[in-house]
mmCIF file of C-alpha atoms in Angstrom:
data_model
loop_
_atom_site.group_PDB
_atom_site.id
_atom_site.type_symbol
_atom_site.label_atom_id
_atom_site.label_comp_id
_atom_site.label_asym_id
_atom_site.label_seq_id
_atom_site.Cartn_x
_atom_site.Cartn_y
_atom_site.Cartn_z
ATOM 1 C CA MET A 844 3.085 -2.462 -14.307
ATOM 2 C CA THR A 845 -0.728 -2.765 -14.745
ATOM 3 C CA TYR A 846 -3.843 -0.449 -13.517
ATOM 4 C CA HIS A 847 -6.986 -1.294 -12.358
ATOM 5 C CA GLY A 848 -9.996 0.847 -10.917
ATOM 6 C CA TYR A 849 -12.565 -1.380 -8.675
ATOM 7 C CA ASP A 850 -15.998 -0.572 -7.448
ATOM 8 C CA ILE A 851 -16.238 -2.659 -4.338
ATOM 9 C CA SER A 852 -19.321 -3.152 -2.251
ATOM 10 C CA ILE A 853 -19.103 -3.795 1.426
ATOM 11 C CA PRO A 854 -21.820 -5.740 3.226
ATOM 12 C CA PRO A 855 -23.622 -4.018 6.325
ATOM 13 C CA GLY A 856 -23.529 -5.508 9.863
ATOM 14 C CA ARG A 857 -19.869 -6.363 9.534
ATOM 15 C CA TRP A 858 -17.367 -6.103 12.404
ATOM 16 C CA PRO A 859 -14.929 -3.410 11.780
ATOM 17 C CA GLY A 860 -11.586 -4.690 10.722
ATOM 18 C CA SER A 861 -12.994 -7.773 9.074
ATOM 19 C CA ILE A 862 -13.407 -8.912 5.382
ATOM 20 C CA HIS A 863 -16.138 -11.281 4.462
ATOM 21 C CA TRP A 864 -14.670 -13.235 1.747
ATOM 22 C CA PRO A 865 -17.491 -14.904 -0.595
ATOM 23 C CA ARG A 866 -18.250 -18.769 0.047
ATOM 24 C CA GLY A 867 -19.758 -19.912 -3.358
ATOM 25 C CA THR A 868 -21.890 -17.280 -5.373
ATOM 26 C CA PRO A 869 -20.747 -13.629 -4.178
ATOM 27 C CA ASP A 870 -23.509 -11.817 -2.461
ATOM 28 C CA ALA A 871 -23.348 -7.982 -1.849
ATOM 29 C CA ALA A 872 -25.676 -8.320 1.129
ATOM 30 C CA THR A 873 -23.004 -10.624 2.920
ATOM 31 C CA ASP A 874 -19.737 -10.452 0.984
ATOM 32 C CA PHE A 875 -17.093 -8.109 -0.340
ATOM 33 C CA VAL A 876 -18.142 -7.795 -3.948
ATOM 34 C CA THR A 877 -16.319 -6.161 -6.924
ATOM 35 C CA LEU A 878 -18.945 -4.562 -8.845
ATOM 36 C CA GLN A 879 -16.914 -3.070 -11.754
ATOM 37 C CA GLU A 880 -13.510 -2.813 -13.189
ATOM 38 C CA THR A 881 -11.769 -0.205 -15.342
ATOM 39 C CA ARG A 882 -8.233 -0.840 -16.856
ATOM 40 C CA PRO A 883 -6.542 2.382 -17.752
ATOM 41 C CA ASP A 884 -3.980 2.157 -20.265
ATOM 42 C CA THR A 885 -1.001 4.164 -18.749
ATOM 43 C CA LEU A 886 0.060 5.679 -15.407
ATOM 44 C CA ALA A 887 -0.680 9.139 -16.775
ATOM 45 C CA GLY A 888 -4.121 8.045 -17.357
ATOM 46 C CA PHE A 889 -4.478 6.106 -14.108
ATOM 47 C CA ALA A 890 -3.546 9.156 -12.152
ATOM 48 C CA ARG A 891 -6.124 11.386 -14.000
ATOM 49 C CA ASP A 892 -8.864 8.887 -13.150
ATOM 50 C CA VAL A 893 -7.557 8.955 -9.486
ATOM 51 C CA ALA A 894 -7.768 12.780 -9.525
ATOM 52 C CA ALA A 895 -11.072 12.776 -11.152
ATOM 53 C CA SER A 896 -12.528 10.322 -8.400
ATOM 54 C CA ASP A 897 -11.693 13.004 -5.571
ATOM 55 C CA THR A 898 -15.389 14.174 -5.508
ATOM 56 C CA GLY A 899 -14.974 15.576 -2.169
ATOM 57 C CA GLY A 900 -12.065 17.817 -3.168
ATOM 58 C CA ALA A 901 -9.625 16.397 -0.609
ATOM 59 C CA GLY A 902 -6.688 17.069 -2.800
ATOM 60 C CA GLU A 903 -4.902 14.020 -1.444
ATOM 61 C CA THR A 904 -4.607 10.518 -2.265
ATOM 62 C CA VAL A 905 -3.819 7.542 0.282
ATOM 63 C CA LEU A 906 -1.248 5.076 -1.272
ATOM 64 C CA PHE A 907 -1.361 1.712 0.266
ATOM 65 C CA VAL A 908 1.557 -0.831 0.029
ATOM 66 C CA HIS A 909 0.760 -4.202 1.343
ATOM 67 C CA GLY A 910 3.270 -6.568 3.182
ATOM 68 C CA PHE A 911 4.598 -10.093 3.180
ATOM 69 C CA ASN A 912 2.369 -12.906 2.115
ATOM 70 C CA ALA A 913 -0.389 -10.940 0.459
ATOM 71 C CA THR A 914 -2.103 -11.415 -2.993
ATOM 72 C CA HIS A 915 -3.391 -8.732 -5.272
ATOM 73 C CA ALA A 916 -6.892 -9.474 -4.294
ATOM 74 C CA GLU A 917 -6.239 -9.633 -0.529
ATOM 75 C CA SER A 918 -4.578 -6.208 -0.878
ATOM 76 C CA VAL A 919 -7.353 -4.523 -2.571
ATOM 77 C CA TYR A 920 -9.978 -5.749 -0.232
ATOM 78 C CA LEU A 921 -7.862 -4.759 2.857
ATOM 79 C CA LEU A 922 -7.631 -1.229 1.469
ATOM 80 C CA ALA A 923 -11.217 -1.293 0.727
ATOM 81 C CA GLN A 924 -12.028 -2.471 4.487
ATOM 82 C CA MET A 925 -9.723 0.399 5.917
ATOM 83 C CA VAL A 926 -11.275 3.130 3.812
ATOM 84 C CA GLU A 927 -14.693 1.892 4.846
ATOM 85 C CA ASP A 928 -13.927 1.499 8.738
ATOM 86 C CA PHE A 929 -11.803 4.628 8.834
ATOM 87 C CA GLY A 930 -14.339 6.992 6.829
ATOM 88 C CA ILE A 931 -11.632 7.765 4.526
ATOM 89 C CA THR A 932 -13.118 10.141 1.746
ATOM 90 C CA ALA A 933 -9.998 10.652 -0.253
ATOM 91 C CA PRO A 934 -8.914 8.464 -3.335
ATOM 92 C CA ALA A 935 -7.370 5.295 -2.162
ATOM 93 C CA VAL A 936 -4.769 3.282 -4.129
ATOM 94 C CA ALA A 937 -3.320 0.025 -3.540
ATOM 95 C CA PHE A 938 0.296 -0.639 -4.743
ATOM 96 C CA THR A 939 0.372 -4.378 -5.189
ATOM 97 C CA TRP A 940 4.013 -5.731 -5.640
ATOM 98 C CA PRO A 941 4.414 -9.434 -6.655
ATOM 99 C CA SER A 942 4.214 -11.256 -3.473
ATOM 100 C CA ALA A 943 4.411 -14.862 -3.436
ATOM 101 C CA GLY A 944 1.395 -15.055 -1.419
ATOM 102 C CA VAL A 945 2.694 -17.850 0.712
ATOM 103 C CA GLY A 946 4.161 -17.916 4.199
ATOM 104 C CA ALA A 947 7.308 -19.897 2.771
ATOM 105 C CA GLY A 948 8.008 -17.264 0.333
ATOM 106 C CA TYR A 949 9.728 -14.632 2.504
ATOM 107 C CA LEU A 950 12.958 -14.391 0.531
ATOM 108 C CA TYR A 951 10.969 -14.210 -2.620
ATOM 109 C CA ASP A 952 9.124 -11.368 -1.122
ATOM 110 C CA ARG A 953 11.941 -9.658 0.039
ATOM 111 C CA ASP A 954 13.521 -9.711 -3.440
ATOM 112 C CA SER A 955 10.388 -8.472 -5.069
ATOM 113 C CA VAL A 956 10.414 -5.498 -2.671
ATOM 114 C CA LEU A 957 13.789 -4.347 -4.006
ATOM 115 C CA TYR A 958 12.645 -5.228 -7.836
ATOM 116 C CA SER A 959 9.576 -2.779 -7.072
ATOM 117 C CA ARG A 960 11.407 0.304 -6.019
ATOM 118 C CA ASP A 961 11.693 1.907 -9.691
ATOM 119 C CA THR A 962 7.560 1.413 -10.285
ATOM 120 C CA LEU A 963 6.561 2.630 -6.763
ATOM 121 C CA GLU A 964 8.839 5.664 -7.380
ATOM 122 C CA ASP A 965 7.114 6.295 -10.569
ATOM 123 C CA VAL A 966 3.459 5.960 -8.962
ATOM 124 C CA ILE A 967 4.464 8.452 -6.091
ATOM 125 C CA GLU A 968 5.574 10.839 -8.813
ATOM 126 C CA ALA A 969 2.546 10.322 -11.030
ATOM 127 C CA LEU A 970 0.179 10.791 -7.994
ATOM 128 C CA THR A 971 1.869 13.874 -6.638
ATOM 129 C CA LYS A 972 1.652 15.865 -10.040
ATOM 130 C CA ASP A 973 -0.561 18.983 -10.205
ATOM 131 C CA GLY A 974 -0.271 19.915 -6.592
ATOM 132 C CA ARG A 975 -1.947 16.762 -5.263
ATOM 133 C CA ARG A 976 -0.838 15.478 -1.833
ATOM 134 C CA LEU A 977 -0.013 11.870 -0.729
ATOM 135 C CA LEU A 978 -0.437 9.996 2.538
ATOM 136 C CA LEU A 979 1.641 6.767 2.410
ATOM 137 C CA VAL A 980 0.461 3.556 4.317
ATOM 138 C CA GLY A 981 2.703 0.559 4.571
ATOM 139 C CA HIS A 982 2.118 -2.747 6.233
ATOM 140 C CA SER A 983 4.877 -5.043 7.284
ATOM 141 C CA MET A 984 7.167 -5.480 4.367
ATOM 142 C CA GLY A 985 5.661 -3.092 2.587
ATOM 143 C CA ASN A 986 7.275 -0.388 4.726
ATOM 144 C CA GLN A 987 10.587 -1.627 3.560
ATOM 145 C CA LEU A 988 9.585 -0.875 0.102
ATOM 146 C CA ILE A 989 8.427 2.555 0.893
ATOM 147 C CA MET A 990 11.596 3.279 2.720
ATOM 148 C CA GLU A 991 13.818 2.154 0.069
ATOM 149 C CA THR A 992 11.883 3.925 -2.409
ATOM 150 C CA LEU A 993 11.974 7.364 -0.691
ATOM 151 C CA ARG A 994 15.621 6.663 0.064
ATOM 152 C CA GLN A 995 16.226 6.220 -3.599
ATOM 153 C CA MET A 996 14.568 9.278 -4.583
ATOM 154 C CA ALA A 997 16.415 11.152 -2.205
ATOM 155 C CA LEU A 998 19.792 9.894 -3.451
ATOM 156 C CA ARG A 999 18.781 10.513 -7.205
ATOM 157 C CA GLY A 1000 17.438 14.017 -6.160
ATOM 158 C CA THR A 1001 13.827 13.238 -7.157
ATOM 159 C CA LEU A 1002 12.312 13.647 -3.828
ATOM 160 C CA GLY A 1003 11.703 17.417 -4.849
ATOM 161 C CA ARG A 1004 8.026 17.235 -4.102
ATOM 162 C CA ALA A 1005 8.490 15.779 -0.645
ATOM 163 C CA GLU A 1006 6.394 18.448 0.607
ATOM 164 C CA ALA A 1007 3.527 16.661 -0.994
ATOM 165 C CA ILE A 1008 3.849 13.865 1.051
ATOM 166 C CA ASN A 1009 1.648 14.545 3.759
ATOM 167 C CA GLY A 1010 2.562 11.722 6.147
ATOM 168 C CA LEU A 1011 3.800 8.069 6.388
ATOM 169 C CA PHE A 1012 1.704 5.513 8.635
ATOM 170 C CA MET A 1013 3.796 2.329 9.237
ATOM 171 C CA ILE A 1014 1.780 -0.501 10.324
ATOM 172 C CA SER A 1015 3.853 -3.455 11.890
ATOM 173 C CA PRO A 1016 6.823 -2.377 9.992
ATOM 174 C CA ASP A 1017 9.130 -5.282 8.906
ATOM 175 C CA ILE A 1018 12.532 -3.411 8.816
ATOM 176 C CA ASP A 1019 15.515 -3.973 11.028
ATOM 177 C CA PRO A 1020 15.921 -0.744 13.116
ATOM 178 C CA GLU A 1021 19.625 -0.210 11.870
ATOM 179 C CA LEU A 1022 18.354 -0.609 8.312
ATOM 180 C CA PHE A 1023 15.657 2.061 8.995
ATOM 181 C CA GLN A 1024 18.133 4.437 10.375
ATOM 182 C CA SER A 1025 20.592 4.104 7.371
ATOM 183 C CA GLN A 1026 17.458 4.779 5.116
ATOM 184 C CA ALA A 1027 16.205 7.537 6.769
ATOM 185 C CA SER A 1028 19.887 9.368 7.133
ATOM 186 C CA ALA A 1029 19.667 9.466 3.286
ATOM 187 C CA MET A 1030 16.541 11.859 3.547
ATOM 188 C CA ALA A 1031 16.554 15.443 4.801
ATOM 189 C CA ALA A 1032 13.530 14.484 6.914
ATOM 190 C CA LEU A 1033 10.909 11.900 7.188
ATOM 191 C CA PRO A 1034 7.374 12.861 6.162
ATOM 192 C CA ASP A 1035 5.620 14.813 8.723
ATOM 193 C CA PRO A 1036 4.108 13.235 10.603
ATOM 194 C CA THR A 1037 5.586 9.623 10.542
ATOM 195 C CA VAL A 1038 3.597 7.240 12.747
ATOM 196 C CA ILE A 1039 4.609 3.715 13.677
ATOM 197 C CA LEU A 1040 1.535 1.480 14.675
ATOM 198 C CA VAL A 1041 2.454 -2.196 16.081
ATOM 199 C CA ALA A 1042 0.149 -4.798 17.229
ATOM 200 C CA GLN A 1043 1.491 -8.064 19.126
ATOM 201 C CA GLN A 1044 -1.353 -10.267 17.057
ATOM 202 C CA ASP A 1045 0.035 -9.358 13.647
ATOM 203 C CA LEU A 1046 0.371 -12.789 12.219
ATOM 204 C CA ALA A 1047 2.616 -11.763 9.047
ATOM 205 C CA LEU A 1048 5.060 -10.036 11.260
ATOM 206 C CA SER A 1049 5.257 -12.766 13.590
ATOM 207 C CA ILE A 1050 5.971 -15.218 10.738
ATOM 208 C CA SER A 1051 8.434 -12.757 9.512
ATOM 209 C CA ALA A 1052 10.152 -12.298 12.975
ATOM 210 C CA PHE A 1053 10.485 -16.069 13.036
ATOM 211 C CA LEU A 1054 12.152 -16.568 9.364
ATOM 212 C CA THR A 1055 14.492 -13.552 10.304
#
């Protein structure tokens, strides 16, 4: 696991929901541009940096887990876009698990989700120390990773800080309904609130549905 902090410039005059990728030399007036990067050495140091960035005193961190067919850069910029468009003032963290980043990599991605459970558990525990709360946001296959991790924590008895998880927003979740019921049954309760958002025009979920 590696840790990064990014300062990202978002251009004015952009349609909400859109990401402007550079074509040629990046220009902050028209493109999403990474202005600065920091690299904490440890997870504890990363968690401290996240808490220190909470200048508004929200006491909460938004943890976003991307879905199928998404690279690290795409996931980071998608989170930056959501933070900007929804006016999020709390610190925001992207957990980027090793997706193949291609439409044909569905089985690879599904295995990567299972591979990443322990790491996500470590991140959840680090970000909820010292009384900080957590809002989990998952897209597509990322919701399966979140649910598998919460189930694992419940079975291990390490979901003791469940009250620190303020809510779970599942965007176009790529989970079989029976599997979801099995995952949820291992927990005393789902995070409150738990919200499921669906959109027919979600391309990644359409590809997933076709493949499965």
